[in-house]
Coordinates of N, CA and C in Angstrom, one line a residue:
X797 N -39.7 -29.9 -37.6 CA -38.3 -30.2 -37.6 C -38.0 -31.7 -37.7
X798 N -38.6 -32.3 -37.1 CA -38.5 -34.2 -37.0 C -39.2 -34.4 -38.4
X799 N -40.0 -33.7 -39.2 CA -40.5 -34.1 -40.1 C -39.4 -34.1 -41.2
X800 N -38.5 -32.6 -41.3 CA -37.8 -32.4 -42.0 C -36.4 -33.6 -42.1
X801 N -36.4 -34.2 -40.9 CA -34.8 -34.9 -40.6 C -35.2 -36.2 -41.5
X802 N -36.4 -36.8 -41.3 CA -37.4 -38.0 -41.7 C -36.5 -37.9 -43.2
X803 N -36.3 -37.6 -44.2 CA -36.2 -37.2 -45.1 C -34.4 -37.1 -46.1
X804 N -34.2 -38.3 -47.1 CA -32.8 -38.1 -47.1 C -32.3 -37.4 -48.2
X805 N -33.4 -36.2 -48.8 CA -33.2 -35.4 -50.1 C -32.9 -33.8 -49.5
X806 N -32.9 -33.4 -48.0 CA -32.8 -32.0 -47.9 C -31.6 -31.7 -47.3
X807 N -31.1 -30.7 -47.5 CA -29.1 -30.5 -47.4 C -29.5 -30.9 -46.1
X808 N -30.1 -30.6 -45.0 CA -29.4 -31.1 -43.3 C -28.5 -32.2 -43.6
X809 N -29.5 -33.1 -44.1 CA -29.4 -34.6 -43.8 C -28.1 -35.2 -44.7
X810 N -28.4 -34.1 -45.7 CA -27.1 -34.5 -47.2 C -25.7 -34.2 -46.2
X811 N -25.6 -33.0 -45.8 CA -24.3 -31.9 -45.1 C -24.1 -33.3 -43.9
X812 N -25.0 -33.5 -43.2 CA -25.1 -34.8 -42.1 C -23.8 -36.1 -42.3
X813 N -24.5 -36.5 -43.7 CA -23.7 -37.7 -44.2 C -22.4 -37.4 -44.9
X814 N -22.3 -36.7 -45.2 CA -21.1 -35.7 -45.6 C -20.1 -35.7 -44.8
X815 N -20.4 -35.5 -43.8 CA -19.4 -34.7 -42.6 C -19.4 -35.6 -41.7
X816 N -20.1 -36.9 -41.6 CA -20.1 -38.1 -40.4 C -19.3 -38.8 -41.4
X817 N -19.4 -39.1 -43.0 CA -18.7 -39.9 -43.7 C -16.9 -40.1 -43.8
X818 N -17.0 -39.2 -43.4 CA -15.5 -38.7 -42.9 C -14.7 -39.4 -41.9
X819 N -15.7 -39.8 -40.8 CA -14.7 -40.5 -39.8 C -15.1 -42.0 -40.2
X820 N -16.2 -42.5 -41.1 CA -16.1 -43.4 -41.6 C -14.6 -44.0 -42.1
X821 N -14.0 -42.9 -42.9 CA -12.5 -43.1 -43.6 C -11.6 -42.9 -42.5
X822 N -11.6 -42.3 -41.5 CA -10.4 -41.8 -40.9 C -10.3 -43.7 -40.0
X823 N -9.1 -43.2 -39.9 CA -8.4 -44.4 -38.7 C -9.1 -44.1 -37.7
X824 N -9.2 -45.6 -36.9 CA -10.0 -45.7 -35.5 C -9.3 -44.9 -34.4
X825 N -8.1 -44.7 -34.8 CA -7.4 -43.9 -33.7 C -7.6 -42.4 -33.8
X826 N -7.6 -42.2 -35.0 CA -8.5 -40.4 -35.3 C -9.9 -40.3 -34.2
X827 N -10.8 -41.2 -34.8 CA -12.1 -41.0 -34.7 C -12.3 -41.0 -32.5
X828 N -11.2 -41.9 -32.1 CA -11.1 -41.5 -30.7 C -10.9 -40.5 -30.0
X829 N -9.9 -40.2 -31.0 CA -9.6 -38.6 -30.6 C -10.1 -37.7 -30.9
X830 N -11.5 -37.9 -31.9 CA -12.3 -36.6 -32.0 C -13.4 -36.5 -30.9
X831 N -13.6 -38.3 -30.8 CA -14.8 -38.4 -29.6 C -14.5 -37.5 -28.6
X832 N -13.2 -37.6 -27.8 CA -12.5 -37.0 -26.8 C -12.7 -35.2 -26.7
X833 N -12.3 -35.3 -27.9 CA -12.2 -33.7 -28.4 C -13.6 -33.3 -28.5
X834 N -14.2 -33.6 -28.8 CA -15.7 -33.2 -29.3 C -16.6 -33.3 -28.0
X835 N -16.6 -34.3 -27.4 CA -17.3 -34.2 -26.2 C -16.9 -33.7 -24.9
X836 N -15.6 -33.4 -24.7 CA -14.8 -32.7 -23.4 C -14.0 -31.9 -24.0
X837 N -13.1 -31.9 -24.9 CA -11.8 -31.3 -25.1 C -12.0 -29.7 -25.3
X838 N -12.8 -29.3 -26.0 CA -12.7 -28.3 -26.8 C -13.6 -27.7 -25.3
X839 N -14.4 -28.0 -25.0 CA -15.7 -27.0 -23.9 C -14.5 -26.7 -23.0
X840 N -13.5 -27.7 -22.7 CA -12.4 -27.4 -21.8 C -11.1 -26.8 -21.8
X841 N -11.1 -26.9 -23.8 CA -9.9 -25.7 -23.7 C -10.4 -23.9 -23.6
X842 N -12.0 -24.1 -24.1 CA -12.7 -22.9 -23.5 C -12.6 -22.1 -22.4
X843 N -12.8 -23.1 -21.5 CA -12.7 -22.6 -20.1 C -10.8 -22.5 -19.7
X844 N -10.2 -22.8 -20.0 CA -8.6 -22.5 -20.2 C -8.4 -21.4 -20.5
X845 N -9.5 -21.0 -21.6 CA -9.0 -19.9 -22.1 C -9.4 -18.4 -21.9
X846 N -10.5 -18.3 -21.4 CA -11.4 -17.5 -20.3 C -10.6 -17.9 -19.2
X847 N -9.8 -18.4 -18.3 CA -8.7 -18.3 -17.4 C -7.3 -17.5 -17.9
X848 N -7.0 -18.1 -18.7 CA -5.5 -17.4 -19.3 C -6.0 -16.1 -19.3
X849 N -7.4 -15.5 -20.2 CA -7.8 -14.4 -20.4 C -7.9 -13.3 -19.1
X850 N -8.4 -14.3 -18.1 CA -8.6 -13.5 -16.9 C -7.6 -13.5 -16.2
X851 N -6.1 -14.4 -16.1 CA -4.9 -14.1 -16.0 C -4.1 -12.9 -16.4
X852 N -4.5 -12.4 -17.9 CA -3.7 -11.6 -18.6 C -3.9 -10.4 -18.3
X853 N -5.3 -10.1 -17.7 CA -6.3 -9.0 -17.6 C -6.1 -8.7 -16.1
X854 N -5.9 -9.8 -15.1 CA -5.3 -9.5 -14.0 C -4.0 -8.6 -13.8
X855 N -3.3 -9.7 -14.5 CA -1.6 -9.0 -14.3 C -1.4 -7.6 -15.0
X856 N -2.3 -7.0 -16.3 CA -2.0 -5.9 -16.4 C -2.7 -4.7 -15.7
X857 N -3.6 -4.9 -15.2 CA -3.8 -3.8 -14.1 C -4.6 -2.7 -14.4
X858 N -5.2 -2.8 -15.8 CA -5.5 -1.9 -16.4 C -6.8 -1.3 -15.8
X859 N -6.7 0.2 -16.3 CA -8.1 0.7 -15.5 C -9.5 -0.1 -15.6
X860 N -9.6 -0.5 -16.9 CA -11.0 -1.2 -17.3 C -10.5 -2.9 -16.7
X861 N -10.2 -2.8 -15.9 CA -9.8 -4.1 -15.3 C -11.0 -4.6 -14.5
X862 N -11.6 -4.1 -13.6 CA -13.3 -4.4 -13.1 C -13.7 -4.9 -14.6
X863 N -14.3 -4.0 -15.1 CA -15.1 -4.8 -16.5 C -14.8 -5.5 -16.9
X864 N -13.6 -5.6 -17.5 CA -13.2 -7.1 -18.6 C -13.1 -8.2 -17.3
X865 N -12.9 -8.2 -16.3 CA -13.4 -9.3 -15.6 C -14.9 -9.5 -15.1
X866 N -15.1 -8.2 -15.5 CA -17.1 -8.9 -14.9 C -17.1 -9.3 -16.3
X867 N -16.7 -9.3 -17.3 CA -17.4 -9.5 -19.1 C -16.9 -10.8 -18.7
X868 N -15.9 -11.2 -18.3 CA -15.3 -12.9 -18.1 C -16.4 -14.1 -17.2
X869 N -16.5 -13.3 -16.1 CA -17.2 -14.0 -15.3 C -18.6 -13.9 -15.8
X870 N -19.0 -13.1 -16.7 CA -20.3 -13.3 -17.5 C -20.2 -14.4 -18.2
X871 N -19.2 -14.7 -19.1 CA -19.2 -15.6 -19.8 C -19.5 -17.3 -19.6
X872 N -19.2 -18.2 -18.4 CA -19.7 -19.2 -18.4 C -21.0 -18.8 -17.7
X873 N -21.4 -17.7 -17.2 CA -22.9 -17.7 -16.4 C -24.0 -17.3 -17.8
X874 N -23.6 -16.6 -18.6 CA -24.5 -16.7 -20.0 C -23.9 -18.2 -20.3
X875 N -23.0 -19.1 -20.7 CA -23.7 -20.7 -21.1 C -24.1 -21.5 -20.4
X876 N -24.5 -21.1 -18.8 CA -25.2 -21.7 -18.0 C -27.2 -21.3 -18.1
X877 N -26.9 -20.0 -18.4 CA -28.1 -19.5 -18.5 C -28.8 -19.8 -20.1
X878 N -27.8 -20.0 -21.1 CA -28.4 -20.6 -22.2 C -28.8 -21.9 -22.2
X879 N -27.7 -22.6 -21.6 CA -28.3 -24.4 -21.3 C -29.6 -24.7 -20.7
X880 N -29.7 -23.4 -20.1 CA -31.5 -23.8 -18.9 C -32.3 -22.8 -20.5
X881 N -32.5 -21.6 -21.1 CA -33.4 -21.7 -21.9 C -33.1 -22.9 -23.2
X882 N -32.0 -23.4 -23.3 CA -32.3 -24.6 -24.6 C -33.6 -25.8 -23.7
X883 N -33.5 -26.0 -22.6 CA -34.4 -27.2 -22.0 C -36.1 -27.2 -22.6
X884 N -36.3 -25.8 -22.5 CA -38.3 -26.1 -23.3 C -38.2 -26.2 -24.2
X885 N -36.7 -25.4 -25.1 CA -36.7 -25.5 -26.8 C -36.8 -26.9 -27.1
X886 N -35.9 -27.7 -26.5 CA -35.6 -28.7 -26.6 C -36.9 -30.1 -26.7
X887 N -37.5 -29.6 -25.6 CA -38.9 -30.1 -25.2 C -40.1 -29.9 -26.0
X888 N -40.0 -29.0 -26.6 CA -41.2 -28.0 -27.3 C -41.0 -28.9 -29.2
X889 N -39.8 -28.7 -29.5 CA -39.2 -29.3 -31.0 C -39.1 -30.7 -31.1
X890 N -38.6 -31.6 -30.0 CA -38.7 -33.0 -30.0 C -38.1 -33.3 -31.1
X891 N -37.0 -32.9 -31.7 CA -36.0 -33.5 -32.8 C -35.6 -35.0 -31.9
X892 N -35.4 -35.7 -32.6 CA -34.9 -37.4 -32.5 C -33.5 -37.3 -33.0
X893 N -32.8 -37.6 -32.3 CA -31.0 -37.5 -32.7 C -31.1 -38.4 -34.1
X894 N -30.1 -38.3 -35.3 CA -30.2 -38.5 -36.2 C -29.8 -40.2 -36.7
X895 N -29.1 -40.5 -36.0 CA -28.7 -42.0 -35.9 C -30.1 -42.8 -35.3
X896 N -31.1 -42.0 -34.5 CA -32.6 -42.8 -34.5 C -33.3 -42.9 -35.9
X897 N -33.1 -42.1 -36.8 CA -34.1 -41.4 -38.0 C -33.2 -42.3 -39.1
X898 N -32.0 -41.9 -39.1 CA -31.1 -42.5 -40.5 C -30.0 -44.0 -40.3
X899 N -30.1 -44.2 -41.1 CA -29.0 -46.0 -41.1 C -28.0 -45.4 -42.1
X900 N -26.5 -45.8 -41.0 CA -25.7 -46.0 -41.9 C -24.3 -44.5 -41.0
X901 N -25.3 -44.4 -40.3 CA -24.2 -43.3 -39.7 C -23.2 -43.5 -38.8
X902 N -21.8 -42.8 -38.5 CA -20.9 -43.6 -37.6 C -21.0 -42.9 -36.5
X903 N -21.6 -43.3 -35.4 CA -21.8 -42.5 -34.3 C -20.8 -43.2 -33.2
X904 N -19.7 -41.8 -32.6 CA -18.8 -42.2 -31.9 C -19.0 -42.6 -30.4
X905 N -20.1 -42.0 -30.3 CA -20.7 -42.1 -28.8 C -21.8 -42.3 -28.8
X906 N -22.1 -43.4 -28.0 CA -23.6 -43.8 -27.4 C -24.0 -43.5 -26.2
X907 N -25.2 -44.2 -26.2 CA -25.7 -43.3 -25.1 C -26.8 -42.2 -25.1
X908 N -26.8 -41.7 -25.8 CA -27.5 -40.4 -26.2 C -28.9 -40.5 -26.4
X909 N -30.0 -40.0 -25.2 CA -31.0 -40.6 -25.4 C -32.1 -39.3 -25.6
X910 N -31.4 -38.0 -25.2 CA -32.1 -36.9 -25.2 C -32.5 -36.4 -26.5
X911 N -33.2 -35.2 -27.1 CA -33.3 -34.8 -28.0 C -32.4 -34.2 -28.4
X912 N -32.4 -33.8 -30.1 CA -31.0 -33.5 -30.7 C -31.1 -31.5 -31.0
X913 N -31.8 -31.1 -30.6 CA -32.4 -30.0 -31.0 C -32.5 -29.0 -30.1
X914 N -31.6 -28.1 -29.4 CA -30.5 -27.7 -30.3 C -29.4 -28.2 -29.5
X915 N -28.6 -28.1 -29.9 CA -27.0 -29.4 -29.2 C -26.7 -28.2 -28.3
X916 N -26.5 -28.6 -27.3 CA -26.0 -28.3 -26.0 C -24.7 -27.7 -26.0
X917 N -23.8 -28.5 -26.5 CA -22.3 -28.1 -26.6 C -22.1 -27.1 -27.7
X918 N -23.0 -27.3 -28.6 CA -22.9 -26.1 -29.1 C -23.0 -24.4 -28.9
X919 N -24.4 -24.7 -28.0 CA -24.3 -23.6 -27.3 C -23.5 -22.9 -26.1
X920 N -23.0 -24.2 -25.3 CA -21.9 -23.7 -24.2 C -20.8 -23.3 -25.2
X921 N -20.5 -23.7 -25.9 CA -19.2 -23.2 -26.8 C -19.4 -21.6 -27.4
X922 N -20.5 -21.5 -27.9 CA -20.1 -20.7 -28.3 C -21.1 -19.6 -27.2
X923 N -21.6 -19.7 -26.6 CA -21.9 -18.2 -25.6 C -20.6 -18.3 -24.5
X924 N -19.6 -19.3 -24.6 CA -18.2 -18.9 -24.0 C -17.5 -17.9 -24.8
X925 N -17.6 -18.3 -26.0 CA -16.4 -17.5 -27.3 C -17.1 -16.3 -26.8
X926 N -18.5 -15.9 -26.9 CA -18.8 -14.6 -27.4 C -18.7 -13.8 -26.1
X927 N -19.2 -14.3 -24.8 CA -18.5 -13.8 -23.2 C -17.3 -13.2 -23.3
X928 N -16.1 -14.2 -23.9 CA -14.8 -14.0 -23.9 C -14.9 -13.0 -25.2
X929 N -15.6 -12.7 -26.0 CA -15.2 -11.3 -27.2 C -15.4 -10.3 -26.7
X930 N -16.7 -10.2 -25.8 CA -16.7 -9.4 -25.3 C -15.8 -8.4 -24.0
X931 N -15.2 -9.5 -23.8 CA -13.9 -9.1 -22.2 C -12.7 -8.9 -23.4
X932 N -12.4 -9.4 -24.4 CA -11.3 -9.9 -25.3 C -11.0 -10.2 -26.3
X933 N -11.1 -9.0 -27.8 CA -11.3 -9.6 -28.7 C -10.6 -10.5 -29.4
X934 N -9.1 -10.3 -28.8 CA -8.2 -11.6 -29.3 C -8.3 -13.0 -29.0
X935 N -8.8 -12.8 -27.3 CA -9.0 -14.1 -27.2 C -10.6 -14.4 -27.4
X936 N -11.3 -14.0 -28.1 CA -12.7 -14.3 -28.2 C -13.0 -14.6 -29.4
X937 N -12.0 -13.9 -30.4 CA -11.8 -14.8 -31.9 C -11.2 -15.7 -31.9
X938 N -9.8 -16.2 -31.1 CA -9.8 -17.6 -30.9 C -10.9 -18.7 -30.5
X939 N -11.6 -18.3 -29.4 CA -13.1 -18.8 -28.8 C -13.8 -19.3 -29.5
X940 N -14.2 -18.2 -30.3 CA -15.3 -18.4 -31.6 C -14.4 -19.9 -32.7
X941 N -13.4 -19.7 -32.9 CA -12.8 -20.8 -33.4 C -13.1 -22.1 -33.0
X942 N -12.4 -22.1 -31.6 CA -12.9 -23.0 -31.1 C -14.1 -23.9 -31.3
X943 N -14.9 -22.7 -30.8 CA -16.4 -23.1 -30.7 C -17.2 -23.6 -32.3
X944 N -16.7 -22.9 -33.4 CA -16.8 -23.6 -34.4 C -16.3 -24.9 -35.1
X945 N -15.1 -25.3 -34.4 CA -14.4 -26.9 -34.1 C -15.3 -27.2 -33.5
X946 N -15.7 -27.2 -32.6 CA -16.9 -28.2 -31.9 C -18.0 -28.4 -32.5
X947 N -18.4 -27.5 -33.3 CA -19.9 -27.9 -34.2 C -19.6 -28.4 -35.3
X948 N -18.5 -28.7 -35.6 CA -18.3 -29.7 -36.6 C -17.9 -31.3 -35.9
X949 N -17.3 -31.2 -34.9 CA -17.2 -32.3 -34.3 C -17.9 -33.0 -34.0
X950 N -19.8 -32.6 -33.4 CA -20.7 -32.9 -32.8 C -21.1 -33.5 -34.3
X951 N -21.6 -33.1 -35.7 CA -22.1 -33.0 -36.5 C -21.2 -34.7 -37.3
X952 N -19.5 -34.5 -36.9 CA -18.4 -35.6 -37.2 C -18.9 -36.9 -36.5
X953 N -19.2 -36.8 -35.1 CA -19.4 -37.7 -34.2 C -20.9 -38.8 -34.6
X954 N -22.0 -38.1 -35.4 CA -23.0 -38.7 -35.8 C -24.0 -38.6 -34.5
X955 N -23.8 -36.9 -33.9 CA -25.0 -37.2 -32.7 C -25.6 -35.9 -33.1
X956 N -25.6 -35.3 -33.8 CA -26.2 -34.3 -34.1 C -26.2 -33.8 -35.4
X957 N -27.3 -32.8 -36.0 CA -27.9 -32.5 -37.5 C -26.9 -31.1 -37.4
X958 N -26.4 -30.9 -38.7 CA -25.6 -29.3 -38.8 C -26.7 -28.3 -38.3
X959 N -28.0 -28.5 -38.8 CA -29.1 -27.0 -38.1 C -29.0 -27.3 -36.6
X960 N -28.5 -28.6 -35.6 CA -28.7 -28.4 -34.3 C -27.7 -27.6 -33.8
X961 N -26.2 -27.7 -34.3 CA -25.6 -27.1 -34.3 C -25.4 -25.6 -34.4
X962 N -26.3 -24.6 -35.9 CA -26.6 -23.9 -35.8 C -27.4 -23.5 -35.3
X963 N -28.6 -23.8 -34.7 CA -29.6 -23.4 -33.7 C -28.6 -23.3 -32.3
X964 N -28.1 -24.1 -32.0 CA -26.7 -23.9 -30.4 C -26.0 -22.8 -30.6
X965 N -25.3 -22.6 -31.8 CA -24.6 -21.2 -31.9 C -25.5 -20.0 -31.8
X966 N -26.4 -20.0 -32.3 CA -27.6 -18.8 -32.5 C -27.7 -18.9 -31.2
X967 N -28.3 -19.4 -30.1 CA -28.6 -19.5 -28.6 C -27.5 -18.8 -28.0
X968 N -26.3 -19.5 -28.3 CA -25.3 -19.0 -27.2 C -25.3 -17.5 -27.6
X969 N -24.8 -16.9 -29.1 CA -24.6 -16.0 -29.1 C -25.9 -15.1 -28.4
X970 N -27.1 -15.4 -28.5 CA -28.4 -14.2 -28.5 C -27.9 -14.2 -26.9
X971 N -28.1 -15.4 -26.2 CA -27.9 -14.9 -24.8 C -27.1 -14.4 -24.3
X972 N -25.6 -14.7 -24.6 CA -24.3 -13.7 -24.3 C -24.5 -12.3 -24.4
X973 N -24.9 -11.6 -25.9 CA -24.9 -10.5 -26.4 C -26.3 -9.7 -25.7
X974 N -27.5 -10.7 -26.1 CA -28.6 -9.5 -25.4 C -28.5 -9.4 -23.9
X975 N -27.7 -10.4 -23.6 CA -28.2 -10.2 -21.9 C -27.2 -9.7 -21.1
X976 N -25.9 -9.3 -22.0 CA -24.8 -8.5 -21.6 C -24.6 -7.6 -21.1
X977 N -25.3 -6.3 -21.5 CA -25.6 -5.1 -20.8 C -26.2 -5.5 -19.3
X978 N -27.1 -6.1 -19.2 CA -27.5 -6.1 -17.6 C -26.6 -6.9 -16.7
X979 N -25.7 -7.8 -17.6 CA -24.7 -8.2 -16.7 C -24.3 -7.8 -16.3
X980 N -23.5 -6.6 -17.5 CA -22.4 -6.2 -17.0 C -22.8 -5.0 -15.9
X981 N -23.7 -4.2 -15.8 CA -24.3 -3.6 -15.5 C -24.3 -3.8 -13.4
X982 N -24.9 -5.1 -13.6 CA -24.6 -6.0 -12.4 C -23.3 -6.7 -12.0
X983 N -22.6 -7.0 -12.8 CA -21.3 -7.4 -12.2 C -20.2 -6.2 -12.2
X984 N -20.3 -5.4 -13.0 CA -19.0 -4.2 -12.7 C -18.6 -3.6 -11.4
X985 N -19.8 -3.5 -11.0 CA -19.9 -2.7 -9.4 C -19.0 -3.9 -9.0
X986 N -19.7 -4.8 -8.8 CA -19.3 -5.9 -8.0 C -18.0 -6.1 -8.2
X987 N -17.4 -6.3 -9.0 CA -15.5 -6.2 -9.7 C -14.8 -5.1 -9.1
X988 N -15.4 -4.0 -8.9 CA -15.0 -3.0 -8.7 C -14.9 -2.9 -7.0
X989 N -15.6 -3.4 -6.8 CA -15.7 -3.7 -5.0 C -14.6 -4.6 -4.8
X990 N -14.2 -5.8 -5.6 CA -13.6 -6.6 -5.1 C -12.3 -6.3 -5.3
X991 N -12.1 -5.6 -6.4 CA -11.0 -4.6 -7.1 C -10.3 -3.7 -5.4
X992 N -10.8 -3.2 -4.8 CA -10.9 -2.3 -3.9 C -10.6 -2.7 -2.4
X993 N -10.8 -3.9 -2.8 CA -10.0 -5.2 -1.3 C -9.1 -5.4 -1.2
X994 N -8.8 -5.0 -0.2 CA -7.0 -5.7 0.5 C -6.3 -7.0 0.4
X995 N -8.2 -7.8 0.7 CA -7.7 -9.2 0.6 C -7.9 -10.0 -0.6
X996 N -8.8 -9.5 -1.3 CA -9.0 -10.3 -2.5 C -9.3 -9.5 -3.8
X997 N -8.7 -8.3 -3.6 CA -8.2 -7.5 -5.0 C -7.6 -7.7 -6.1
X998 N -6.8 -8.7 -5.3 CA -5.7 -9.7 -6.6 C -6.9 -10.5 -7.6
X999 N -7.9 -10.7 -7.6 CA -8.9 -11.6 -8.2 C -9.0 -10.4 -9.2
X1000 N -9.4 -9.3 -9.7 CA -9.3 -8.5 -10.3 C -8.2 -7.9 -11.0
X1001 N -7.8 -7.1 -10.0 CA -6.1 -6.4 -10.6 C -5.1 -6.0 -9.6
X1002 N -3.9 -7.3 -10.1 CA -2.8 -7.7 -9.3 C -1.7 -5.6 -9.0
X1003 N -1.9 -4.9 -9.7 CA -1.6 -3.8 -9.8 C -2.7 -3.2 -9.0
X1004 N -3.9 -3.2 -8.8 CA -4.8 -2.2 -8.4 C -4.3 -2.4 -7.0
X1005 N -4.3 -3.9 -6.2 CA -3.8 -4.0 -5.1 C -3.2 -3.7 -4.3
X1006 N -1.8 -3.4 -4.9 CA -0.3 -2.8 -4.7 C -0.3 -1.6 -4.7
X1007 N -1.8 -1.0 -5.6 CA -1.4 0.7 -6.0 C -2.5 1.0 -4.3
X1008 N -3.5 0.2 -4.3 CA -4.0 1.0 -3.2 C -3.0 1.0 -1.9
X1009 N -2.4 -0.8 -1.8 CA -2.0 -0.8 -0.1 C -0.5 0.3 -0.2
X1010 N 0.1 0.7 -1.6 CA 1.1 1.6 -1.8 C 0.6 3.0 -1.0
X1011 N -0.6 3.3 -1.3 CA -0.9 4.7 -0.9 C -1.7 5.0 0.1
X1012 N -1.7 3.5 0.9 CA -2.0 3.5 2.3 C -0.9 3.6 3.2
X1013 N 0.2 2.9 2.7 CA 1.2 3.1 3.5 C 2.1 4.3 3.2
X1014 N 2.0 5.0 1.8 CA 2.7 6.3 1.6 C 2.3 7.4 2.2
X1015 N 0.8 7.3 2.8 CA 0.1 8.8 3.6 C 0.4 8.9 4.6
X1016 N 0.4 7.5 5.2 CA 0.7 7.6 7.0 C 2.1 7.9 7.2
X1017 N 3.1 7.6 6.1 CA 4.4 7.8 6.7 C 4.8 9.5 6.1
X1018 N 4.1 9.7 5.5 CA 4.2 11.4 5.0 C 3.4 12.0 6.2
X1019 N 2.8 12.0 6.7 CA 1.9 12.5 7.9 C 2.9 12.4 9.5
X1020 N 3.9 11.2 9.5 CA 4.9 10.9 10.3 C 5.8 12.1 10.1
X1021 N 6.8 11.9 9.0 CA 7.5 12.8 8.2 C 6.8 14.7 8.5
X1022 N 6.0 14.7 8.0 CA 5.4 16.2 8.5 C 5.6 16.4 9.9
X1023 N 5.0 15.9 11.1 CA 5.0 15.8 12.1 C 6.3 15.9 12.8
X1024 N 7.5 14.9 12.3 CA 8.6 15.2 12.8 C 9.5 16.9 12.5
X1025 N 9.2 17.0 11.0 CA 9.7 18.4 10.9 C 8.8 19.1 11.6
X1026 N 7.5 19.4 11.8 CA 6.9 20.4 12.7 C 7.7 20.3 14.3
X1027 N 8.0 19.1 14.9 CA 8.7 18.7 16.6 C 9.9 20.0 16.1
X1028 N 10.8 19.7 14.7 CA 12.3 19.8 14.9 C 12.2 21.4 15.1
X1029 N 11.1 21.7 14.2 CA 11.1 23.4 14.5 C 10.9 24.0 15.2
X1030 N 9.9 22.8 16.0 CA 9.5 23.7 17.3 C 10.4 23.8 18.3
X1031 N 11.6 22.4 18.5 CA 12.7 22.3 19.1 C 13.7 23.3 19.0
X1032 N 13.5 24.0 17.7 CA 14.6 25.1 17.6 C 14.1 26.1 17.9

C-alpha cells in the first residue's frame, strides 16, 4: 500500500491532487470552514442525527419502538467497535499520510502523525449512517450522505488518500451490518426492559409509558368500582 502511494502515475494519488487542488483555489475562509467541517462538524451532525432519530422514534410510540432504539444505540457502539478493529489494520499496512510521500499538497490541518490507512473518520461516519439505516431508513440515507461529505472532506483537507477513505467506509459499513444481528439480538430485550419502566420508559417510548401507568391505574379503580356495586347490592 505505501509502495503504491510512493508513486504519482496511479489514480489514488491522481483523484488525491484533484480533490486537494480544490481548496488550493477556494478562499481561505472556505478552506476553514471545511477544516472545521471535516474534522468535527459532520461526525457531530451524525450524532444529532441518531438523537433527533431517537427523539422521533420515542415520541411515536410505536410497537417496534424497543428495536429501532436498540438499532440506534447500536449505532455509535458499532463506530466504537470499528475504531478499535481499524488499530492492527492500521498497524499491520503502515500507509504514511500523503503530504509525508507527496510535495505540493494543501493540508488544512497539521499535526497528524498517525498512519493514514484506513481514516478513522471515515469509518465513524459511516458505521453511524449505516446503525442509523438500520433503526431509519430516512434518516440513515441522510447519514450515509453525510458520511460521504466527510470522505471527501478528509481526501479535501490533504490528510488522507481517496482508497483510505474507502477502506473507512468498507469497515464501518462490514461492522455495523455483520455485527447487527447479535446486537440487536442483545440489546432488544434490554429496550424492551427499559420500555417496561415506570421510571425510565420514556428513554424508549414516551407512549409505552403512559399506556402502561394508564392501565395500572384503570384496573385498580375498576376493581374499586366493582366492589362498590357489589356493597350497594348487598345493602339492598
Amino acid at each position: 500500500m505505501a509502495g503504491l502511494a510512493e508513486s504519482g502515475s496511479n489514480p489514488d494519488v491522481e483523484l488525491l491532487y484533484d480533490i486537494n487542488g480544490l481548496a488550493k483555489d477556494a478562499p481561505r475562509w472556505f478552506d476553514r470552514v471545511m477544516e472545521y467541517v471535516g474534522e468535527y462538524g459532520l461526525v457531530l451532525a451524525l450524532i444529532l442525527l441518531v438523537v433527533w432519530c431517537w427523539w422521533s422514534v420515542r415520541r411515536r410510540g410505536a410497537e417496534d419502538a424497543a428495536s429501532s432504539v436498540a438499532a440506534l444505540v447500536w449505532a455509535p457502539l458499532a463506530a466504537a467497535v470499528a475504531v478499535l478493529v481499524n488499530v492492527p489494520i492500521r498497524g499491520f499496512v503502515e500507509r504514511p499520510r500523503p503530504f509525508n510521500d507527496h510535495q505540493g499538497l494543501e493540508v488544512l490541518v497539521s499535526g497528524k502523525t498517525d498512519y493514514s490507512f484506513v481514516s478513522d473518520h471515515a469509518t465513524i461516519a459511516m458505521a453511524l449512517a449505516v446503525g442509523l439505516f438500520v433503526a431509519n431508513r430516512k434518516f440513515g440515507l441522510v447519514g450515509i450522505g453525510i458520511a460521504l461529505l466527510e470522505g471527501f472532506c478528509r481526501v479535501y483537507m490533504g490528510v488522507h488518500y481517496p482508497t483510505d477513505v474507502v477502506g473507512g467506509f468498507a469497515l464501518g459499513t462490514a461492522v455495523a451490518l455483520l455485527l447487527s444481528p447479535l446486537a440487536m439480538a442483545l440489546l432488544t430485550p434490554v429496550m424492551s426492559a427499559i420500555e417496561r419502566s415506570p421510571r425510565v420508559g420514556w428513554l424508549v417510548s414516551a407512549r409505552g409509558r403512559s399506556r402502561v401507568g394508564g392501565q395500572d391505574a384503570l384496573i385498580p379503580g375498576a376493581r374499586k368500582e366493582t366492589a362498590g356495586a357489589e356493597e350497594r347490592d348487598l345493602a339492598a
